[in-house]
Coordinates of C-alpha atoms in Angstrom, one line a residue:
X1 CA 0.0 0.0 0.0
X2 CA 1.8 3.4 -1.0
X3 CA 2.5 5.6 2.3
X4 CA 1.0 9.0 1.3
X5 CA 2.1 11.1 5.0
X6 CA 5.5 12.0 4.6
X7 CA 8.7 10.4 7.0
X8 CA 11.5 13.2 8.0
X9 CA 15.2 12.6 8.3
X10 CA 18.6 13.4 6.9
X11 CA 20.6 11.9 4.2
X12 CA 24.4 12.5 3.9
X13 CA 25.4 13.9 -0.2
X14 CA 28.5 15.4 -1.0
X15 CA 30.2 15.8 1.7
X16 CA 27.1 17.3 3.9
X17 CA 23.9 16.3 5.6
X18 CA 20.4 17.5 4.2
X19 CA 17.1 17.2 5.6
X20 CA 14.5 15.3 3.4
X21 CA 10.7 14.0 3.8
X22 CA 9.7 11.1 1.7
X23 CA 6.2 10.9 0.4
X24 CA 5.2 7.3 -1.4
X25 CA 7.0 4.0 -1.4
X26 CA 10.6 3.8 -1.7
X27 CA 10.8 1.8 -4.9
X28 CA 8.7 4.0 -6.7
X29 CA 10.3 6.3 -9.5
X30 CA 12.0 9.3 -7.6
X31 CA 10.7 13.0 -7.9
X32 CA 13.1 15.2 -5.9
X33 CA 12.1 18.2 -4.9
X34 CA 14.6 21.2 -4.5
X35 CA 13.6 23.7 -1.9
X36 CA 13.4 27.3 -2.3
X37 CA 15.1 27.4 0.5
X38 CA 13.2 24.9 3.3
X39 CA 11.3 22.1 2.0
X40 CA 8.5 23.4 3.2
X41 CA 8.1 25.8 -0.1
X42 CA 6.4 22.5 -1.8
X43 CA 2.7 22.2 -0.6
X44 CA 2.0 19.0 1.4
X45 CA -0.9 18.6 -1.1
X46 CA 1.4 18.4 -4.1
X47 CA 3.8 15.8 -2.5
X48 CA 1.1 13.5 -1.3
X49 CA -0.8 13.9 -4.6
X50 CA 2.7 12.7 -6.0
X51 CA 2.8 9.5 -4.2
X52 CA -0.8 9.0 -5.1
X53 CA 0.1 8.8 -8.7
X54 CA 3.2 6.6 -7.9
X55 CA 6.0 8.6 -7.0
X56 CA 8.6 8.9 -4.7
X57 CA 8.4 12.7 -3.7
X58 CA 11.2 13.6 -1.9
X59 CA 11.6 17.2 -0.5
X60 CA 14.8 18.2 0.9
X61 CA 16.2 21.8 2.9
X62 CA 19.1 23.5 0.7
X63 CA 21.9 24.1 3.0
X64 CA 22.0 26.9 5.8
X65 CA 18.0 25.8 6.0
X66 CA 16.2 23.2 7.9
X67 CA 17.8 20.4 9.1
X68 CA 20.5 20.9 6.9
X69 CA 24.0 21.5 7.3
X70 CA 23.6 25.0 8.7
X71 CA 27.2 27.0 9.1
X72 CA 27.6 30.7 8.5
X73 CA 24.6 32.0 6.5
X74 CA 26.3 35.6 6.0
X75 CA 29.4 34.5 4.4
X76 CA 28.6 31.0 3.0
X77 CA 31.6 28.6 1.9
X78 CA 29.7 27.6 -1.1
X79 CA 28.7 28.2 -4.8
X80 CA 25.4 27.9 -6.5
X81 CA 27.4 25.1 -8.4
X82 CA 27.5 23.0 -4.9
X83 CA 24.4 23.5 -4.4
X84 CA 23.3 21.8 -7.9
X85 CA 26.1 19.0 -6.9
X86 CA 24.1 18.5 -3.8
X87 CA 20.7 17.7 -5.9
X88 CA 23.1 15.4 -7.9
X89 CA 24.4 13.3 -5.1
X90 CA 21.2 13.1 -2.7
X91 CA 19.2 11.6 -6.1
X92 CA 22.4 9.3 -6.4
X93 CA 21.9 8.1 -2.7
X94 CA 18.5 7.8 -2.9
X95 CA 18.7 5.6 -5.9
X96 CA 16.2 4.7 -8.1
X97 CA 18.0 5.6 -11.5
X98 CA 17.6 9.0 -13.3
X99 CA 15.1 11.3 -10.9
X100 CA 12.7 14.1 -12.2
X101 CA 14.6 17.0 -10.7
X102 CA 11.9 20.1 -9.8
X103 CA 12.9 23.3 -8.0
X104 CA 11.0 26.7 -6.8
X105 CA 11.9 29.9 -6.5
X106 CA 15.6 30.4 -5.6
X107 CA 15.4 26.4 -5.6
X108 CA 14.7 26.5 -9.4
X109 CA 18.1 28.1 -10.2
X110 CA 19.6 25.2 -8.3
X111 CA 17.8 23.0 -10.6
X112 CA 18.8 24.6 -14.1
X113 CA 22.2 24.4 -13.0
X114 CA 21.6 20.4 -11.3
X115 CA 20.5 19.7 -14.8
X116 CA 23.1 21.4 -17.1
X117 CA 26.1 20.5 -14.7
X118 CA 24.7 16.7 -13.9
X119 CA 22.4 15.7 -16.7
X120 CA 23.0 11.5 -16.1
X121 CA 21.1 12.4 -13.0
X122 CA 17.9 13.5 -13.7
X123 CA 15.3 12.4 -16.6
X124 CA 13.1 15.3 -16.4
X125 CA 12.8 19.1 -15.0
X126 CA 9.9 20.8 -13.6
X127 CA 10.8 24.9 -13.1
X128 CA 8.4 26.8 -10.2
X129 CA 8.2 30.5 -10.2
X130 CA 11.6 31.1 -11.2
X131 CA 14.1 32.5 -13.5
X132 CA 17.3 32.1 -15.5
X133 CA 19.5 34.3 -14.2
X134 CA 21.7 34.8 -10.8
X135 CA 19.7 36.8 -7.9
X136 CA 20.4 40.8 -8.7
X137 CA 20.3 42.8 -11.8
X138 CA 17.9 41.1 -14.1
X139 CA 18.8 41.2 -17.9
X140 CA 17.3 43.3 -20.3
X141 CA 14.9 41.5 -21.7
X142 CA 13.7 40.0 -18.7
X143 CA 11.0 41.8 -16.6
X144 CA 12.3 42.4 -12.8
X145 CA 11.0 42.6 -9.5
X146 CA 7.9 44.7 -9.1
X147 CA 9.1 48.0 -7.5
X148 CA 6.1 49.0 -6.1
X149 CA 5.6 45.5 -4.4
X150 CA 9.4 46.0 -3.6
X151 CA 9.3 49.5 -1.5
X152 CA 6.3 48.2 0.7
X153 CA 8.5 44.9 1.3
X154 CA 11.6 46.9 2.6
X155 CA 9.6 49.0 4.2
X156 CA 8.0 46.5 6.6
X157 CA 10.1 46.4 10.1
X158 CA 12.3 43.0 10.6
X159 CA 10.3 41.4 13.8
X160 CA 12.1 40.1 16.6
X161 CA 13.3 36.4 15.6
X162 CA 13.0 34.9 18.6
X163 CA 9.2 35.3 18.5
X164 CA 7.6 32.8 16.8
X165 CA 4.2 34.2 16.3
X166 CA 5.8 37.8 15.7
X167 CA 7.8 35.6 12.7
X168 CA 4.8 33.8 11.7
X169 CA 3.1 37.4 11.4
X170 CA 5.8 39.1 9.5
X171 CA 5.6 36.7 6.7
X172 CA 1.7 36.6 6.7
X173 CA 2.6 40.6 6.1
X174 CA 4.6 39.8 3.4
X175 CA 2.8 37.5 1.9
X176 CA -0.4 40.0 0.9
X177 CA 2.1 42.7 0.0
X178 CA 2.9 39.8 -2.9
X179 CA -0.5 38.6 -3.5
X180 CA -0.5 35.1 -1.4
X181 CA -2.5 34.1 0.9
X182 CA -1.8 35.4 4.3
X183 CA -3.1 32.9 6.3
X184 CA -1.1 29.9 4.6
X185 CA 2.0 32.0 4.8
X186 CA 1.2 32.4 8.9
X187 CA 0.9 28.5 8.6
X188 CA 4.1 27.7 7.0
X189 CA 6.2 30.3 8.6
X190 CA 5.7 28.6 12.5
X191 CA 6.6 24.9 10.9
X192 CA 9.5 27.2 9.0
X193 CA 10.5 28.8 12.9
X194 CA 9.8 25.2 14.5
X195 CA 12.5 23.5 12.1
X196 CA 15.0 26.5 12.0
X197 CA 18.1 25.9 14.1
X198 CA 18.3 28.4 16.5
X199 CA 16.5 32.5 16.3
X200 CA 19.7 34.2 15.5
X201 CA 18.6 36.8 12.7
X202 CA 21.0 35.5 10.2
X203 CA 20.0 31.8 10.7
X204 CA 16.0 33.0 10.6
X205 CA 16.4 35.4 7.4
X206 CA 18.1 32.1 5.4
X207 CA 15.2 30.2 6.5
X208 CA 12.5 32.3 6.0
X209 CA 13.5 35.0 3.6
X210 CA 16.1 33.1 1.8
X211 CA 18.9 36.0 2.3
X212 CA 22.0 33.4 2.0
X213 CA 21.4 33.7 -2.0
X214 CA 22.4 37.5 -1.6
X215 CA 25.1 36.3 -1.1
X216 CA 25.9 33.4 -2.9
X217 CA 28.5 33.0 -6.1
X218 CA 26.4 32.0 -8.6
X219 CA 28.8 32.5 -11.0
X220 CA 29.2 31.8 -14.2
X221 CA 26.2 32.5 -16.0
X222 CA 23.9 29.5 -17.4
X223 CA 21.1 31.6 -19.4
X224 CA 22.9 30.8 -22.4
X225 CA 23.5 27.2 -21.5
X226 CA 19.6 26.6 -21.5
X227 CA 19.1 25.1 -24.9
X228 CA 21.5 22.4 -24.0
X229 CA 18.6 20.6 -21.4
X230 CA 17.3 17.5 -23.3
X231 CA 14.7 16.0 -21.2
X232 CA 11.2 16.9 -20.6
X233 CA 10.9 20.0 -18.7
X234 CA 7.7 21.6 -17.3
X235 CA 8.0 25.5 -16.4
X236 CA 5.1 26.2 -13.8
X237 CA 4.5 29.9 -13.1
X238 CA 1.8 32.5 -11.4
X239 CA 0.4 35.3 -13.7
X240 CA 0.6 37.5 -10.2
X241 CA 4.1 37.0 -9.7
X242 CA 5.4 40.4 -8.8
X243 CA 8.7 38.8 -7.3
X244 CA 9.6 36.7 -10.5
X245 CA 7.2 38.6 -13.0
X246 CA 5.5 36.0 -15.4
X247 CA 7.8 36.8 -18.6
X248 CA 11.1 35.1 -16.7
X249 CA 8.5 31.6 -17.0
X250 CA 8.0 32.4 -20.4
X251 CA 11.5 33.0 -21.2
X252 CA 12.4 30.0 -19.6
X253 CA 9.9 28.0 -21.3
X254 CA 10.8 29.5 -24.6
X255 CA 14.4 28.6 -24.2
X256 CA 14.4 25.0 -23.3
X257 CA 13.9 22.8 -26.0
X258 CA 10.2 21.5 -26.3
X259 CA 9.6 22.9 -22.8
X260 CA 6.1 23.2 -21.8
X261 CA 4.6 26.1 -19.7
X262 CA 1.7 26.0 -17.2
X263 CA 0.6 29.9 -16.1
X264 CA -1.0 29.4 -13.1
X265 CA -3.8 32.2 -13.2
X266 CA -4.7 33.5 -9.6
X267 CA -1.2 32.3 -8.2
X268 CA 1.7 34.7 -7.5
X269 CA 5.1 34.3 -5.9
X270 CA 3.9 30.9 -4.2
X271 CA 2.4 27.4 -5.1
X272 CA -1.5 27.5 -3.7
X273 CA -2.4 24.4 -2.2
X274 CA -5.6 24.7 -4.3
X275 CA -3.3 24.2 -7.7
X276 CA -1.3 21.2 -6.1
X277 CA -3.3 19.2 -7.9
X278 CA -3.1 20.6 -11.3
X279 CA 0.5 21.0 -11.1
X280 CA 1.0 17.9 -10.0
X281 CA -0.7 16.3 -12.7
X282 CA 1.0 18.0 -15.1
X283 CA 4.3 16.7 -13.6
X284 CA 3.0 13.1 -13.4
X285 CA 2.4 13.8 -17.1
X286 CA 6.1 14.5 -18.0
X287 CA 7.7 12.5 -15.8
X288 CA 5.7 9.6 -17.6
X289 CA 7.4 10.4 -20.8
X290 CA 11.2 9.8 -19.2
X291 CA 10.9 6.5 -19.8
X292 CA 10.4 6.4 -23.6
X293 CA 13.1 5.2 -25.7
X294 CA 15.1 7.0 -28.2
X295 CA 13.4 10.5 -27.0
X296 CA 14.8 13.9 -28.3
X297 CA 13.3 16.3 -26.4
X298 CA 12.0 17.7 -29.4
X299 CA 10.2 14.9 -30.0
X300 CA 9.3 14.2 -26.3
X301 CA 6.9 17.6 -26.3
X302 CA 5.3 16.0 -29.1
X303 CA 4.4 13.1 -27.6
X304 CA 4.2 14.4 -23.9
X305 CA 1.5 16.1 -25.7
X306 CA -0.4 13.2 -26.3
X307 CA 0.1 11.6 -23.0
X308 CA -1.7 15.1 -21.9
X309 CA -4.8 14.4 -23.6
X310 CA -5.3 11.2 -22.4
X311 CA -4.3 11.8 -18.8
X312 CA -6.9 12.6 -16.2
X313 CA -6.6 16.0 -14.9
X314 CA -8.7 17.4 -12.3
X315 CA -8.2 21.0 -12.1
X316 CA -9.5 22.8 -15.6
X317 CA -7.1 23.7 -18.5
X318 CA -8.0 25.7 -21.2
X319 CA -6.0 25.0 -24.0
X320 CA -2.1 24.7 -25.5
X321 CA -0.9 26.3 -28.0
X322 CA 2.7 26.8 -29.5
X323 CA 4.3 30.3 -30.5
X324 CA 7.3 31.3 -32.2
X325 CA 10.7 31.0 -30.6
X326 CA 13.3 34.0 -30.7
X327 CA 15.5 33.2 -32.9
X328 CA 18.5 33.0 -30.4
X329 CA 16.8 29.9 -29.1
X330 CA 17.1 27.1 -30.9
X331 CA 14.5 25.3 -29.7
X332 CA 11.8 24.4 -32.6
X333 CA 8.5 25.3 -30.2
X334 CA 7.4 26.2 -26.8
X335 CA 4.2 24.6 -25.8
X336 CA 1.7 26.5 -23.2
X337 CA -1.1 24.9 -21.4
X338 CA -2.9 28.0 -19.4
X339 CA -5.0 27.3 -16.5
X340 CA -8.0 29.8 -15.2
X341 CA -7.9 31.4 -18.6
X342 CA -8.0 31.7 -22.4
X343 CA -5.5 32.7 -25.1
X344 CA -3.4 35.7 -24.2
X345 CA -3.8 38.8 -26.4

């Protein structure tokens, strides 16, 4: 019978010790999930609905988070590079052959590079809310943070870090100033607190605001490296998004040969628990397609889209189209599937 609660401990990978929860049976075909930067960035919904469809999900802390290694979050000894290492050796010690490899937010990053720098390890690449380039200046053609939503961000006061409920309230605060919901952000932000190690500010900002990537060496770039990914990727994205504006998913999409994207409608900087299902779907779809033989990924959108059509989806999707590729992508197509609306002007 396939456990669906999840079971908490910590692996040793490269070198380090990470914190993981394991929805679904052990043998079952591996999903690991990157966080962005706790684990706690993927839903519960989405990794029990997962290990319903007969997965492994696996969600694991990124270091300086969690019940991972935690050292010096202000000046930390590694690159973005080691990070994607990490996500290469914990899918290698949790066996199972070639894993589908998903990040969010800052965790997305982690995954471009996993799949680029690693790509024996993984068989297919789901993108959450994220973008293509290193945290700071954004490129040109990419939209970047919403300065509006920006100046009422740094203009909320830090709370005291030791206060769990004050912590808890700060990122509810945060969270309508970006469009989430509030009252899941309270939620998530107390299990974020209760799995932190320690309430010194630095330790608590790395947990819950992600701050160690303001620091991190993410060098050198991988934007241009993006055509080079060759198994089936999914890009997931929230039209609302005023941290990573929508057009970073598109960009992504559009730059990944065969990629498909999925704009979430009424999400924005987060995954809503009431679109775990529909994204998870979606990933069941793609990471069904790993297995066929002699795939391209050209050829794998192609047929990934006919898996679509015949797999059962619960949320509503309105339709998929594909649009022309710039022409310094290579890839031949970028497949959309919307949800919550129609055809973009």
């Amino acid at each position: 019978m396939t456990r669906i609660t999840g079971t908490t401990t910590t692996v040793d990978a490269n070198g380090i010790t990470l914190g993981v929860e394991s929805f679904g049976d052990d043998d079952a075909p591996l999903v690991l999930l990157v966080g962005g930067t706790t684990m706690l960035s993927w839903p519960d919904a989405l990794c029990e609905r997962l290990a319903a469809g007969g997965r492994r999900a696996v969600r694991y802390d990124l270091r300086d988070s969690g019940e991972s290694t935690t050292a010096d979050p202000e000046a930390p000894a590694y690159t973005l590079r080691d990070l994607a290492a990490d996500a290469a050796a914990l899918a290698g010690v949790l066996g199972g052959g070639p894993a589908h490899l998903a990040g969010i937010g800052v965790g997305g990053m982690v995954a471009q590079v996993a799949a680029l720098d690693h790509p024996g390890a993984f068989s297919a690449l789901t993108l959450v809310g994220t973008r293509a380039v290193a945290p700071g200046p954004s490129d040109d053609d990419l939209p970047d943070h919403d300065r509006a939503t920006m100046s009422r961000l740094f203009a909320h006061a830090m709370p005291d870090w030791s206060d769990r409920e004050a912590v808890a309230h700060f990122a509810a605060a945060g969270a309508e100033i970006l469009g989430d919901d509030p009252e899941t952000a309270l939620a998530v932000a107390a299990r974020i607190w209760d799995r932190t190690p320690g309430t010194a500010p630095a330790v608590q900002m790395a947990n819950q605001l992600g701050m160690v990537f303001s620091r991190l060496d993410c060098a050198p770039r991988w934007r241009e490296r993006l055509p080079e990914i060759g198994v089936p990727t999914l890009v997931v994205h929230g039209r609302r998004d005023r941290f990573f504006p929508v057009g970073n998913g598109e960009a992504i999409a559009r730059e990944i040969p065969g990629a498909r994207l999925l704009v979430l409608e009424e999400a924005a900087t987060k995954l809503p628990e009431p679109a775990a299902g529909e994204v998870a779907e979606a990933m069941l779809t793609l990471g069904s397609t790993a297995s066929l033989p002699g795939r391209p990924a050209a050829r794998a959108a192609g047929r990934l889209d006919r898996l679509a059509s015949a797999a059962p989806v619960r949320a509503r999707v309105t339709r998929e189209e594909s649009g022309p590729v710039p022409r310094r992508c290579r890839c031949p197509g970028t497949w959309v599937r919307r949800s919550g609306g129609g055809r973009r002007p």
